[in-house]
Amino acid sequence: MTEYTLREIMTVVAAREIKDGDIVFCGTGISMIAAMAAKHINAPNSVIFFETGAIDSKLEELPLTVADPRVMYFTSMNGGLTDSFATMQNKFIGKHVIGILGAAQIDKFGNLNSTSIGDYLKPKARFPGSGGACDAASFVNRSIIFIQHEKRKFVNKVDYLTSPGWLDGLDGRKKAGLPGGGPSVVITNMAVMRFDEKTKEMYLSGYYPGITPQKILDNMGFEVDISRAKEIKPPSHEELIVLREKCDPQRLILD
Amino acid sequence: MNTEKDKVMDIKEAIKRFVKNGSHISIGGFTLNRNPMAAVYEIIRQNIKNLHLYAHANGQAVDELIGAGCISKLEIAYGGNARFAPTCIRFKKAIQDGKILFEDYTNYQMALRFLAGAIGVPFLPTRSSLGTDILNKWGFSKDLRKKDPKIPNKKVIVMNNPFDSWGDASKVVLLPAITPDVTIIHVQKADKQGTIRMKGLTFADVEQAKSSKYLIVTCEELVESDELRDDPDQNQIPFFYVDAVVHIPYGAYPTACYRYYDYDPIYLNEYRRYAQDDDLFKKYLDKFVYGVKDHQELLNVVGKERIEMIKADPRTGYAINLDRK
C-alpha cells in the first residue's frame, strides 16, 4: 500500500466529489489542489473558476490566493468580482457550480462561521470574514466543506453564522428565501460527513483507515448518526502521483 | 469629474490634495495583487488619520493602513492575505482590542455596493446572505448611523420580492450604495489625461473607481495617449473619472502587478513576523515606511536582487519558479 498523508487523503476525497462538467468555485489552499486533481483524475471537463473573475485558469503553478497572478494565465476570460459572483447567482449557470468552502466552526446543519469567536463586536478571536464564502454558500447547488475534526469546531451553535448551510433543517433555506441546494459533504482530517436527505442533519458517512467512529465522535461537540459509516478507500497510487507531481510539486499546500 | 489634459502629479501631492483626515476611501486590488501600496505608504507617512475604509478583500494595504493607525472605521468582507496571513494580523489585533469600528459584508455585496455607487442608485439587491448573521449583526450603532450622514441608516434591508415570485425569488437583500470621497487604484498603463488600461483581473477596481468623488491612479507605465487609443477595447476607465495620474513603477510592491512583477514572498513573510508584535510593528514602520522618503527608496532598501527575482515572465505574466514558501 502506498503511504499518504492526511492532507493528501482529504484532497483526494474532495476531488472524487467533483463531477465531470461541474464548475468549481475554488477557494485557496487545499480546495484548489482538490479542484486541480479532479481535472486530472475523474472530472476532465470540470471548470475551475475563482471569485476574483478568472475563468478556467491553466494553473501551470499553484496559486496561493484567488488573486494570485497565476490564476490569470491562459483563462477563458479575466473579469472581476461583479461578473464572477453573478455567475453563481445566475439562474442557469449557478445550478452547475459546486462550492468548496472552509470555516472555523460548523454546526450539524452545515452552517459555517469564518468571522469570529465570542461577541461579534469584541471577539475572543477574529477570522478573515466571509470573503466570497457566504455568497457561494448562498447561491450554489452543492458544496464541499473542509474543516479540522475538533470539538471546538463542531459546535451546537456557531458563534457567527457567516455562510448558510441548511440553516435549521430541510425547509430552512426555502424559508429564508435562499435558492435550492446546500452543503453536500464535510471533509475532515478523520472522516467524511454527509447530510440526511429528510432532516438535513449531519451524519458520519465514512472514516479514514485506522480511525474509529468513536474517535470521531470524541472530537465533536454534538452527536451524529454513525450507523451508515464505512471505511473510505485510501488514495490510489495514480491519485497520489497526480497530487504530488501535477498539482503541488513544491509542496506549498500539501505540507 | 475632470476633463483636464494633464493630471500628472507626484504621489505626495496627490495624497495631500485628495485624502484628508476623516475621508471615506477605497483602494483597489485584491489580497496580494495590485494593491496601491506606494499610495498607501504615502498616506501613512503623511500621518492621515481617522479614515473610513471600504474594502472587499483588499489584503495587504488594509492591514498596513490599520496597523499604522490610519483607520477608525472599516466596512469589509475579508481580512486575509493567503498563507502570509490567513487572517491579516494587524486587522485581527485591531478588532480584538476594540481599536476600530467595523462592519462585515461579503465580497459580492461590497462589489455590488460599489456598483450601486458607480451607476447612481441608492441600493442594489442580491440573494446572498439570507438567513445569516451578515444580516443580523451590525457593527455600527444606531446612534452613529443617525449622527454621521456618510453612513447609511441601515446596514442592509431584507425585502419580500416586490414582483411576487418573479425571478423565482421570495426575498432579496438590499445593499446601500457606497460613494467614497476618494478611491486609489494601481494600474499597468495610463496616459496623462487618465485613460486607464489594466491587465489581468480587474477585481472591483472599475466599480470602485466610478463610485468615487475623486480618483487617484498610480501606474506602472505612463504612456502616450495614442498607444491606448489605438486599441481602446483594452481600456477600462475613461479619463473624466480620473483626478490624479501618478507614475510609480513597482507602485503595487510588495503585492503583484500582472505581467510586470509577482508578489514578494520574502517581504510578506518578513512583514508577518513584524506584524505579530506591537513593538516590532513600530520597527517595521520605522524602517520600511517612515524611514524612506518615497517608494523608490523602499525599493532601494529591498535591493535590486529581490526586484529582479519577482520580475514577471513575459509568457505567463508572473515569476516562474519563484520560491514562495
Coordinates of C-alpha atoms in Angstrom, one line a residue:
Chain A
M1 CA 0.0 0.0 0.0
T2 CA 1.2 3.5 -0.8
E3 CA 1.9 5.8 2.1
Y4 CA -0.1 9.1 2.2
T5 CA -0.6 12.0 4.5
L6 CA -3.9 13.2 6.0
R7 CA -3.9 16.2 3.8
E8 CA -3.5 14.0 0.8
I9 CA -6.4 11.8 1.6
M10 CA -8.6 14.8 2.3
T11 CA -7.7 16.3 -1.0
V12 CA -8.3 13.1 -2.9
V13 CA -11.7 12.5 -1.2
A14 CA -12.7 16.1 -2.2
A15 CA -11.5 15.6 -5.8
R16 CA -13.7 12.5 -6.0
E17 CA -16.8 14.6 -5.1
I18 CA -16.3 16.8 -8.2
K19 CA -18.3 15.5 -11.2
D20 CA -17.4 15.9 -14.8
G21 CA -18.9 19.1 -16.1
D22 CA -19.0 20.8 -12.7
I23 CA -18.0 24.4 -12.5
V24 CA -15.9 24.6 -9.3
F25 CA -15.9 27.7 -7.2
C26 CA -12.4 27.5 -5.7
G27 CA -11.0 29.0 -2.6
T28 CA -7.4 29.0 -1.6
G29 CA -5.3 26.2 -0.2
I30 CA -6.4 22.6 -0.2
S31 CA -9.6 23.3 -2.2
M32 CA -7.5 24.5 -5.1
I33 CA -5.5 21.3 -5.2
A34 CA -8.6 19.2 -5.0
A35 CA -10.1 21.0 -8.0
M36 CA -6.9 20.7 -9.9
A37 CA -6.6 17.0 -9.0
A38 CA -10.2 16.3 -10.1
K39 CA -9.4 17.6 -13.6
H40 CA -6.6 15.1 -13.9
I41 CA -8.4 12.2 -12.4
N42 CA -12.2 12.0 -12.5
A43 CA -13.6 15.2 -14.0
P44 CA -11.6 16.3 -17.0
N45 CA -14.4 18.6 -18.2
S46 CA -14.8 20.3 -14.9
V47 CA -14.0 24.1 -14.9
I48 CA -12.1 25.9 -12.1
F49 CA -13.3 29.4 -11.5
F50 CA -12.3 32.0 -9.0
E51 CA -14.3 34.6 -7.3
T52 CA -11.8 37.2 -8.5
G53 CA -13.2 36.7 -12.0
A54 CA -10.7 34.2 -13.6
I55 CA -12.5 31.5 -15.6
D56 CA -10.8 28.2 -16.4
S57 CA -7.3 29.2 -15.5
K58 CA -4.5 27.0 -16.8
L59 CA -2.7 26.8 -13.4
E60 CA 0.8 25.8 -14.5
E61 CA 1.8 26.7 -11.0
L62 CA -0.2 26.6 -7.8
P63 CA -1.8 29.9 -6.8
L64 CA -1.6 31.0 -3.2
T65 CA -4.7 33.2 -3.3
V66 CA -7.6 33.6 -5.6
A67 CA -6.0 36.9 -6.7
D68 CA -2.6 35.3 -7.4
P69 CA -1.3 36.3 -10.9
R70 CA -1.1 32.5 -11.6
V71 CA -4.9 32.4 -11.8
M72 CA -4.9 35.0 -14.6
Y73 CA -2.8 33.0 -17.1
F74 CA -4.4 31.4 -20.1
T75 CA -8.0 31.7 -18.9
S76 CA -11.2 31.8 -20.9
M77 CA -11.5 35.3 -19.6
N78 CA -10.3 37.5 -16.8
G79 CA -13.2 39.5 -15.4
G80 CA -14.0 41.0 -12.0
L81 CA -16.0 40.4 -8.8
T82 CA -19.4 41.5 -10.1
D83 CA -19.1 39.0 -13.0
S84 CA -17.9 36.1 -11.0
F85 CA -20.5 36.1 -8.3
A86 CA -23.2 36.8 -10.8
T87 CA -22.2 33.5 -12.4
M88 CA -23.2 31.7 -9.3
Q89 CA -26.4 33.8 -8.8
N90 CA -27.3 33.2 -12.5
K91 CA -30.4 31.0 -12.8
F92 CA -29.0 28.7 -15.5
I93 CA -25.2 28.6 -14.8
G94 CA -25.5 28.8 -11.0
K95 CA -27.0 25.3 -10.7
H96 CA -23.9 23.8 -12.2
V97 CA -21.5 25.4 -9.7
I98 CA -20.1 23.5 -6.8
G99 CA -18.5 25.4 -4.0
I100 CA -15.5 24.4 -1.9
L101 CA -15.5 26.2 1.5
G102 CA -13.6 26.2 4.8
A103 CA -14.5 27.5 8.2
A104 CA -13.5 27.9 11.9
Q105 CA -16.8 26.4 13.2
I106 CA -19.6 24.2 11.8
D107 CA -22.9 23.1 13.2
K108 CA -25.0 20.0 12.5
F109 CA -26.8 21.6 9.6
G110 CA -23.5 22.7 7.9
N111 CA -23.8 26.4 8.8
L112 CA -20.3 27.9 8.9
N113 CA -18.5 30.5 10.9
S114 CA -15.5 32.2 9.4
T115 CA -15.9 35.5 11.1
S116 CA -15.3 35.4 14.8
I117 CA -15.5 33.6 18.1
G118 CA -17.2 35.2 21.1
D119 CA -19.0 38.5 21.0
Y120 CA -19.1 39.9 17.4
L121 CA -18.1 43.4 18.5
K122 CA -15.4 42.4 21.0
P123 CA -14.4 38.9 19.8
K124 CA -12.0 36.5 21.5
A125 CA -10.7 35.5 18.1
R126 CA -11.3 37.3 14.8
F127 CA -11.0 35.4 11.5
P128 CA -10.9 36.9 8.0
G129 CA -14.7 37.0 7.5
S130 CA -16.9 35.9 4.6
G131 CA -14.9 36.9 1.6
G132 CA -16.9 35.2 -1.1
A133 CA -17.8 32.2 1.0
C134 CA -21.3 33.4 2.1
D135 CA -22.0 34.3 -1.5
A136 CA -21.1 30.9 -2.8
A137 CA -22.9 29.1 0.1
S138 CA -26.0 31.2 -0.6
F139 CA -26.1 30.5 -4.4
V140 CA -24.6 27.2 -5.3
N141 CA -26.4 23.9 -5.6
R142 CA -23.8 21.7 -3.8
S143 CA -20.8 22.5 -1.7
I144 CA -17.9 20.7 -0.2
I145 CA -16.7 21.9 3.3
F146 CA -13.2 21.4 4.6
I147 CA -12.7 21.6 8.4
Q148 CA -10.4 20.1 11.0
H149 CA -12.1 17.5 13.3
E150 CA -12.0 19.2 16.7
K151 CA -14.6 19.6 19.4
R152 CA -14.3 23.4 19.4
K153 CA -15.0 23.4 15.6
F154 CA -18.0 21.1 15.6
V155 CA -20.4 23.1 17.8
N156 CA -24.1 23.1 18.6
K157 CA -24.4 26.7 17.6
V158 CA -21.9 28.7 15.6
D159 CA -20.8 32.0 17.2
Y160 CA -21.4 33.9 14.0
L161 CA -23.3 32.4 11.0
T162 CA -21.2 33.6 8.1
S163 CA -22.2 31.1 5.4
P164 CA -25.6 29.4 5.2
G165 CA -25.7 25.6 5.3
W166 CA -29.2 24.0 5.6
L167 CA -29.9 26.7 8.3
D168 CA -32.4 24.9 10.7
G169 CA -33.3 21.9 8.6
L170 CA -35.0 20.7 5.4
D171 CA -37.0 23.8 4.8
G172 CA -34.5 26.3 6.3
R173 CA -33.1 27.7 3.1
K174 CA -36.5 27.9 1.4
K175 CA -38.0 29.8 4.4
A176 CA -35.1 32.2 4.4
G177 CA -35.5 32.9 0.7
L178 CA -32.3 31.2 -0.5
P179 CA -32.0 29.3 -3.7
G180 CA -32.1 25.5 -3.6
G181 CA -29.1 23.3 -2.8
G182 CA -26.7 23.5 0.2
P183 CA -23.8 21.7 1.6
S184 CA -23.4 18.1 0.5
V185 CA -20.3 16.8 2.2
V186 CA -17.9 17.8 5.0
I187 CA -14.4 16.5 4.7
T188 CA -12.2 16.5 7.8
N189 CA -8.8 15.1 8.8
M190 CA -10.6 12.0 10.1
A191 CA -13.9 11.5 8.3
V192 CA -16.4 12.3 5.7
M193 CA -19.8 13.5 6.8
R194 CA -23.0 14.0 4.8
F195 CA -26.5 15.4 5.4
D196 CA -29.5 13.2 5.9
E197 CA -32.0 13.6 3.0
K198 CA -35.0 14.1 5.2
T199 CA -33.6 16.1 8.1
K200 CA -30.5 17.7 6.6
E201 CA -28.7 16.8 9.8
M202 CA -25.1 15.7 9.5
Y203 CA -24.2 12.0 9.8
L204 CA -21.0 10.1 9.6
S205 CA -20.6 8.7 6.1
G206 CA -17.1 7.4 6.1
Y207 CA -13.9 7.3 8.1
Y208 CA -10.2 7.0 7.1
P209 CA -8.4 3.8 7.5
G210 CA -7.1 3.5 11.1
I211 CA -9.7 5.8 12.6
T212 CA -12.7 4.6 14.5
P213 CA -16.2 6.1 14.5
Q214 CA -15.9 6.5 18.3
K215 CA -12.7 8.6 18.0
I216 CA -14.6 10.8 15.5
L217 CA -17.5 11.3 17.9
D218 CA -15.0 12.1 20.7
N219 CA -13.8 15.0 18.6
M220 CA -17.2 16.6 18.1
G221 CA -19.4 18.9 20.2
F222 CA -22.6 17.2 19.1
E223 CA -23.7 13.6 18.4
V224 CA -24.2 12.3 14.9
D225 CA -25.5 9.0 13.5
I226 CA -22.7 6.6 12.8
S227 CA -24.7 3.6 11.7
R228 CA -24.2 4.3 8.0
A229 CA -20.4 4.8 8.2
K230 CA -18.0 2.8 6.0
E231 CA -14.2 2.9 5.7
I232 CA -13.0 5.2 2.9
K233 CA -11.0 3.9 0.1
P234 CA -7.4 5.3 0.5
P235 CA -5.8 7.3 -2.3
S236 CA -4.5 5.2 -5.1
H237 CA -1.0 5.3 -6.4
E238 CA -2.3 7.2 -9.5
E239 CA -4.2 9.7 -7.4
L240 CA -1.1 10.4 -5.3
I241 CA 1.1 10.8 -8.4
V242 CA -1.3 13.5 -9.7
L243 CA -1.3 15.3 -6.4
R244 CA 2.4 15.2 -5.9
E245 CA 3.7 15.7 -9.4
K246 CA 1.0 17.7 -11.3
C247 CA -0.8 19.7 -8.6
D248 CA 1.7 20.7 -5.9
P249 CA 5.2 19.7 -6.7
Q250 CA 6.6 22.5 -4.5
R251 CA 4.5 21.2 -1.6
L252 CA 3.2 24.7 -0.9
I253 CA -0.2 23.4 0.4
L254 CA 0.2 19.7 0.9
D255 CA 2.8 20.1 3.7
Chain B
M1 CA -15.1 64.7 -12.9
N2 CA -12.1 66.2 -14.5
T3 CA -11.5 66.8 -18.2
E4 CA -8.1 68.5 -17.9
K5 CA -5.5 67.3 -20.4
D6 CA -2.6 66.7 -17.9
K7 CA -3.3 65.3 -14.5
V8 CA 0.2 64.0 -13.8
M9 CA 1.5 64.8 -10.3
D10 CA 3.7 63.2 -7.7
I11 CA 2.2 60.9 -5.1
K12 CA 2.9 63.4 -2.2
E13 CA 0.8 66.0 -4.0
A14 CA -2.0 63.6 -5.0
I15 CA -2.4 62.2 -1.4
K16 CA -2.2 65.7 0.1
R17 CA -4.7 67.1 -2.2
F18 CA -7.4 64.4 -2.1
V19 CA -7.0 62.3 1.1
K20 CA -7.9 64.2 4.3
N21 CA -8.3 63.3 8.0
G22 CA -11.7 61.6 8.2
S23 CA -12.0 60.9 4.4
H24 CA -14.0 57.9 3.3
I25 CA -11.7 55.9 1.0
S26 CA -11.5 52.8 -1.0
I27 CA -8.4 51.1 -2.5
G28 CA -8.1 48.8 -5.5
G29 CA -6.6 45.3 -5.8
F30 CA -7.3 42.0 -4.0
T31 CA -5.3 40.3 -1.2
L32 CA -1.7 40.3 -2.6
N33 CA -2.4 41.7 -6.1
R34 CA -2.3 45.3 -7.4
N35 CA -2.8 47.0 -4.1
P36 CA -1.8 50.7 -4.5
M37 CA 1.0 50.3 -2.0
A38 CA 3.0 53.3 -2.9
A39 CA 0.0 55.5 -2.2
V40 CA -0.8 53.6 1.0
Y41 CA 2.7 54.2 2.3
E42 CA 2.4 57.9 1.5
I43 CA -0.9 58.1 3.4
I44 CA 0.9 56.5 6.4
R45 CA 3.9 58.9 6.0
Q46 CA 1.6 61.9 5.8
N47 CA 0.0 60.7 9.1
I48 CA -3.6 60.9 7.8
K49 CA -5.9 59.6 10.5
N50 CA -9.5 58.7 11.2
L51 CA -10.1 57.3 7.7
H52 CA -13.2 55.3 6.9
L53 CA -12.1 52.4 4.7
Y54 CA -14.4 50.4 2.3
A55 CA -12.8 47.1 1.4
H56 CA -13.8 43.8 -0.1
A57 CA -10.7 41.6 0.2
N58 CA -8.0 44.2 -0.3
G59 CA -5.5 42.4 1.8
Q60 CA -2.0 43.8 2.4
A61 CA -2.9 47.5 2.0
V62 CA -5.8 47.2 4.5
D63 CA -3.5 45.6 7.1
E64 CA -0.8 48.2 6.8
L65 CA -3.3 51.1 7.0
I66 CA -4.9 49.6 10.1
G67 CA -1.5 48.8 11.7
A68 CA -0.3 52.4 11.2
G69 CA -3.4 53.7 13.0
C70 CA -4.9 55.5 9.9
I71 CA -8.3 53.7 10.0
S72 CA -11.1 54.3 12.5
K73 CA -14.0 52.8 10.7
L74 CA -13.9 49.8 8.4
E75 CA -16.5 48.1 6.2
I76 CA -15.0 44.9 5.0
A77 CA -15.7 41.4 3.5
Y78 CA -12.4 39.7 4.1
G79 CA -9.2 40.4 6.1
G80 CA -6.8 37.8 4.9
N81 CA -3.7 37.6 2.8
A82 CA -3.1 34.0 1.7
R83 CA -0.5 31.9 3.6
F84 CA 1.3 35.0 4.6
A85 CA -1.6 35.9 6.9
P86 CA -4.6 33.6 6.9
T87 CA -6.2 36.4 9.0
C88 CA -4.5 39.8 8.4
I89 CA -2.5 40.3 11.6
R90 CA -3.0 44.0 12.4
F91 CA -6.6 43.8 11.3
K92 CA -7.2 40.9 13.7
K93 CA -5.5 42.7 16.6
A94 CA -7.3 45.9 16.0
I95 CA -10.7 44.2 16.1
Q96 CA -9.9 42.0 19.1
D97 CA -8.6 45.0 21.0
G98 CA -11.6 47.1 20.1
K99 CA -9.4 49.7 18.3
I100 CA -11.6 50.2 15.2
L101 CA -15.3 50.2 14.4
F102 CA -16.1 47.6 11.8
E103 CA -18.9 46.1 9.8
D104 CA -18.9 42.8 7.8
Y105 CA -20.3 42.2 4.4
T106 CA -19.5 39.7 1.7
N107 CA -17.2 40.2 -1.3
Y108 CA -20.1 40.2 -3.7
Q109 CA -22.0 42.6 -1.5
M110 CA -19.1 45.1 -1.4
A111 CA -18.7 44.8 -5.1
L112 CA -22.5 45.5 -5.6
R113 CA -22.3 48.4 -3.2
F114 CA -19.5 50.0 -5.3
L115 CA -21.5 49.2 -8.4
A116 CA -24.6 50.9 -6.9
G117 CA -22.4 54.0 -6.2
A118 CA -21.0 53.8 -9.7
I119 CA -24.3 53.7 -11.5
G120 CA -26.0 56.2 -9.3
V121 CA -28.7 54.1 -7.5
P122 CA -29.2 54.2 -3.7
F123 CA -29.1 50.4 -3.4
L124 CA -28.9 47.1 -5.3
P125 CA -30.4 43.7 -4.4
T126 CA -28.9 40.3 -4.1
R127 CA -29.9 36.9 -2.8
S128 CA -26.7 36.4 -0.9
S129 CA -26.6 36.1 2.9
L130 CA -30.3 35.4 3.5
G131 CA -30.6 33.6 6.9
T132 CA -27.1 34.6 8.1
D133 CA -25.5 36.9 10.7
I134 CA -24.3 39.3 7.9
L135 CA -27.9 40.5 8.2
N136 CA -28.4 40.2 11.9
K137 CA -25.2 41.5 13.4
W138 CA -24.4 45.2 12.8
G139 CA -21.1 46.8 13.7
F140 CA -22.1 50.5 13.6
S141 CA -24.6 51.6 16.3
K142 CA -27.9 53.2 15.5
D143 CA -26.6 56.4 17.2
L144 CA -23.6 56.5 14.8
R145 CA -25.8 55.9 11.8
K146 CA -28.0 58.8 12.9
K147 CA -25.1 61.2 13.6
D148 CA -23.0 60.5 10.6
P149 CA -24.6 61.5 7.3
K150 CA -22.0 59.5 5.4
I151 CA -23.2 56.2 6.9
P152 CA -26.5 54.7 5.7
N153 CA -29.4 54.5 8.2
K154 CA -29.4 50.7 7.9
K155 CA -26.7 48.1 7.2
V156 CA -29.0 46.0 5.0
I157 CA -32.7 45.6 4.4
V158 CA -34.4 42.2 3.7
M159 CA -37.4 42.7 1.4
N160 CA -40.1 40.5 0.0
N161 CA -39.8 40.3 -3.7
P162 CA -42.0 43.3 -4.8
F163 CA -42.6 41.4 -8.1
D164 CA -44.0 38.5 -6.1
S165 CA -42.3 35.3 -7.3
W166 CA -40.9 36.8 -10.5
G167 CA -37.3 35.5 -10.9
D168 CA -38.0 32.6 -8.6
A169 CA -37.1 34.6 -5.6
S170 CA -39.2 35.2 -2.5
K171 CA -36.9 37.6 -0.8
V172 CA -33.9 39.9 -1.6
V173 CA -31.3 41.7 0.5
L174 CA -30.9 45.4 -0.3
L175 CA -27.4 46.8 0.0
P176 CA -26.7 50.5 0.4
A177 CA -24.5 52.2 -2.3
I178 CA -21.0 53.3 -1.5
T179 CA -19.7 56.6 -2.8
P180 CA -16.2 57.2 -1.3
D181 CA -14.6 60.6 -1.2
V182 CA -11.6 59.1 -2.9
T183 CA -10.6 55.8 -4.5
I184 CA -7.0 54.9 -5.2
I185 CA -6.1 52.2 -7.7
H186 CA -2.8 51.0 -9.2
V187 CA -2.8 50.0 -12.9
Q188 CA -0.5 48.9 -15.6
K189 CA -0.9 51.8 -18.0
A190 CA -2.3 55.3 -18.1
D191 CA -1.9 58.4 -20.2
K192 CA -1.5 61.9 -18.8
Q193 CA -5.2 62.6 -19.0
G194 CA -6.2 59.4 -17.2
T195 CA -7.3 56.9 -19.8
I196 CA -6.7 53.6 -18.0
R197 CA -5.6 50.1 -19.0
M198 CA -5.4 47.3 -16.6
K199 CA -4.1 43.8 -17.4
G200 CA -5.4 40.6 -15.9
L201 CA -8.2 40.6 -13.4
T202 CA -9.8 44.0 -12.7
F203 CA -11.3 42.8 -9.3
A204 CA -13.8 45.6 -8.4
D205 CA -11.4 48.4 -9.4
V206 CA -13.7 49.7 -12.1
E207 CA -16.7 49.9 -9.9
Q208 CA -14.7 51.4 -7.0
A209 CA -13.2 54.0 -9.4
K210 CA -16.5 55.1 -10.8
S211 CA -18.3 55.2 -7.4
S212 CA -15.9 57.7 -6.0
K213 CA -15.9 61.5 -5.9
Y214 CA -12.1 61.7 -6.6
L215 CA -9.9 59.1 -8.2
I216 CA -6.2 58.7 -7.8
V217 CA -4.5 56.4 -10.3
T218 CA -0.9 55.2 -9.9
C219 CA 0.6 53.4 -12.9
E220 CA 3.5 51.2 -13.9
E221 CA 3.8 53.0 -17.2
L222 CA 2.8 56.5 -18.2
V223 CA 2.3 56.2 -22.0
E224 CA 1.3 58.3 -24.9
S225 CA -2.5 58.6 -25.5
D226 CA -2.1 57.2 -29.0
E227 CA -0.9 53.9 -27.6
L228 CA -4.1 53.5 -25.5
R229 CA -6.4 54.9 -28.1
D230 CA -5.0 52.7 -30.9
D231 CA -6.6 49.7 -29.1
P232 CA -9.4 51.3 -27.0
D233 CA -11.3 48.0 -26.4
Q234 CA -8.5 47.2 -24.0
N235 CA -9.1 50.2 -21.8
Q236 CA -11.4 50.1 -18.7
I237 CA -11.9 53.6 -17.3
P238 CA -12.4 56.8 -19.3
F239 CA -10.3 59.8 -18.3
F240 CA -13.0 62.0 -16.9
Y241 CA -13.3 59.9 -13.8
V242 CA -9.6 60.4 -13.0
D243 CA -8.3 63.3 -10.9
A244 CA -4.6 62.4 -10.5
V245 CA -2.2 60.3 -12.5
V246 CA 0.9 59.3 -10.7
H247 CA 3.7 57.4 -12.4
I248 CA 5.2 54.9 -9.9
P249 CA 7.0 51.8 -11.3
Y250 CA 6.5 49.0 -8.8
G251 CA 3.8 51.0 -7.2
A252 CA 2.0 47.8 -6.1
Y253 CA 5.1 46.3 -4.5
P254 CA 5.2 44.1 -2.3
T255 CA 2.0 43.0 -3.9
A256 CA 1.9 41.7 -7.5
C257 CA 1.1 43.5 -10.7
Y258 CA 0.2 41.1 -13.5
R259 CA 2.6 41.0 -16.4
Y260 CA 5.1 43.3 -14.6
Y261 CA 6.1 41.6 -11.3
D262 CA 5.0 39.0 -8.8
Y263 CA 4.3 39.5 -5.1
D264 CA 7.5 39.4 -2.9
P265 CA 7.2 36.3 -0.6
I266 CA 10.3 37.4 1.3
Y267 CA 8.8 40.8 2.1
L268 CA 5.4 39.4 3.0
N269 CA 7.0 36.7 5.3
E270 CA 9.1 39.4 7.0
Y271 CA 6.0 41.6 7.4
R272 CA 4.2 38.7 9.1
R273 CA 7.0 38.5 11.7
Y274 CA 7.0 42.2 12.3
A275 CA 3.2 42.4 12.5
Q276 CA 2.9 39.8 15.3
D277 CA 4.0 42.2 18.0
D278 CA 3.3 45.9 18.6
D279 CA 6.9 47.0 19.2
L280 CA 8.2 45.0 16.3
F281 CA 5.5 46.5 14.1
K282 CA 6.7 50.0 15.1
K283 CA 10.1 49.0 14.0
Y284 CA 8.7 47.8 10.7
L285 CA 7.1 51.1 10.1
D286 CA 10.2 53.0 11.1
K287 CA 12.4 51.0 8.7
F288 CA 10.2 50.5 5.7
V289 CA 7.7 53.3 5.7
Y290 CA 8.7 56.3 7.8
G291 CA 12.4 55.6 7.2
V292 CA 12.2 56.0 3.5
K293 CA 11.2 59.2 1.7
D294 CA 9.4 57.6 -1.2
H295 CA 8.6 54.3 -2.9
Q296 CA 11.9 54.3 -4.9
E297 CA 13.8 54.4 -1.6
L298 CA 11.8 51.4 -0.3
L299 CA 12.8 49.5 -3.5
N300 CA 16.4 50.5 -2.8
V301 CA 16.3 49.2 0.7
V302 CA 14.8 45.9 -0.6
G303 CA 17.6 45.7 -3.2
K304 CA 17.9 45.0 -6.9
E305 CA 18.3 41.3 -6.5
R306 CA 14.8 40.9 -4.9
I307 CA 13.2 43.2 -7.5
E308 CA 14.9 41.1 -10.2
M309 CA 13.6 37.9 -8.6
I310 CA 10.0 38.8 -8.8
K311 CA 10.1 40.2 -12.4
A312 CA 7.3 38.7 -14.5
D313 CA 8.0 36.2 -17.2
P314 CA 6.6 37.5 -20.5
R315 CA 4.7 34.4 -21.4
T316 CA 2.8 33.8 -18.1
G317 CA 2.8 37.2 -16.5
Y318 CA 4.3 36.0 -13.2
A319 CA 7.7 35.0 -11.9
I320 CA 8.1 31.3 -12.8
N321 CA 9.5 29.0 -10.1
L322 CA 9.6 31.8 -7.6
D323 CA 10.3 30.4 -4.1
R324 CA 7.1 31.2 -2.4
K325 CA 7.5 29.2 0.8

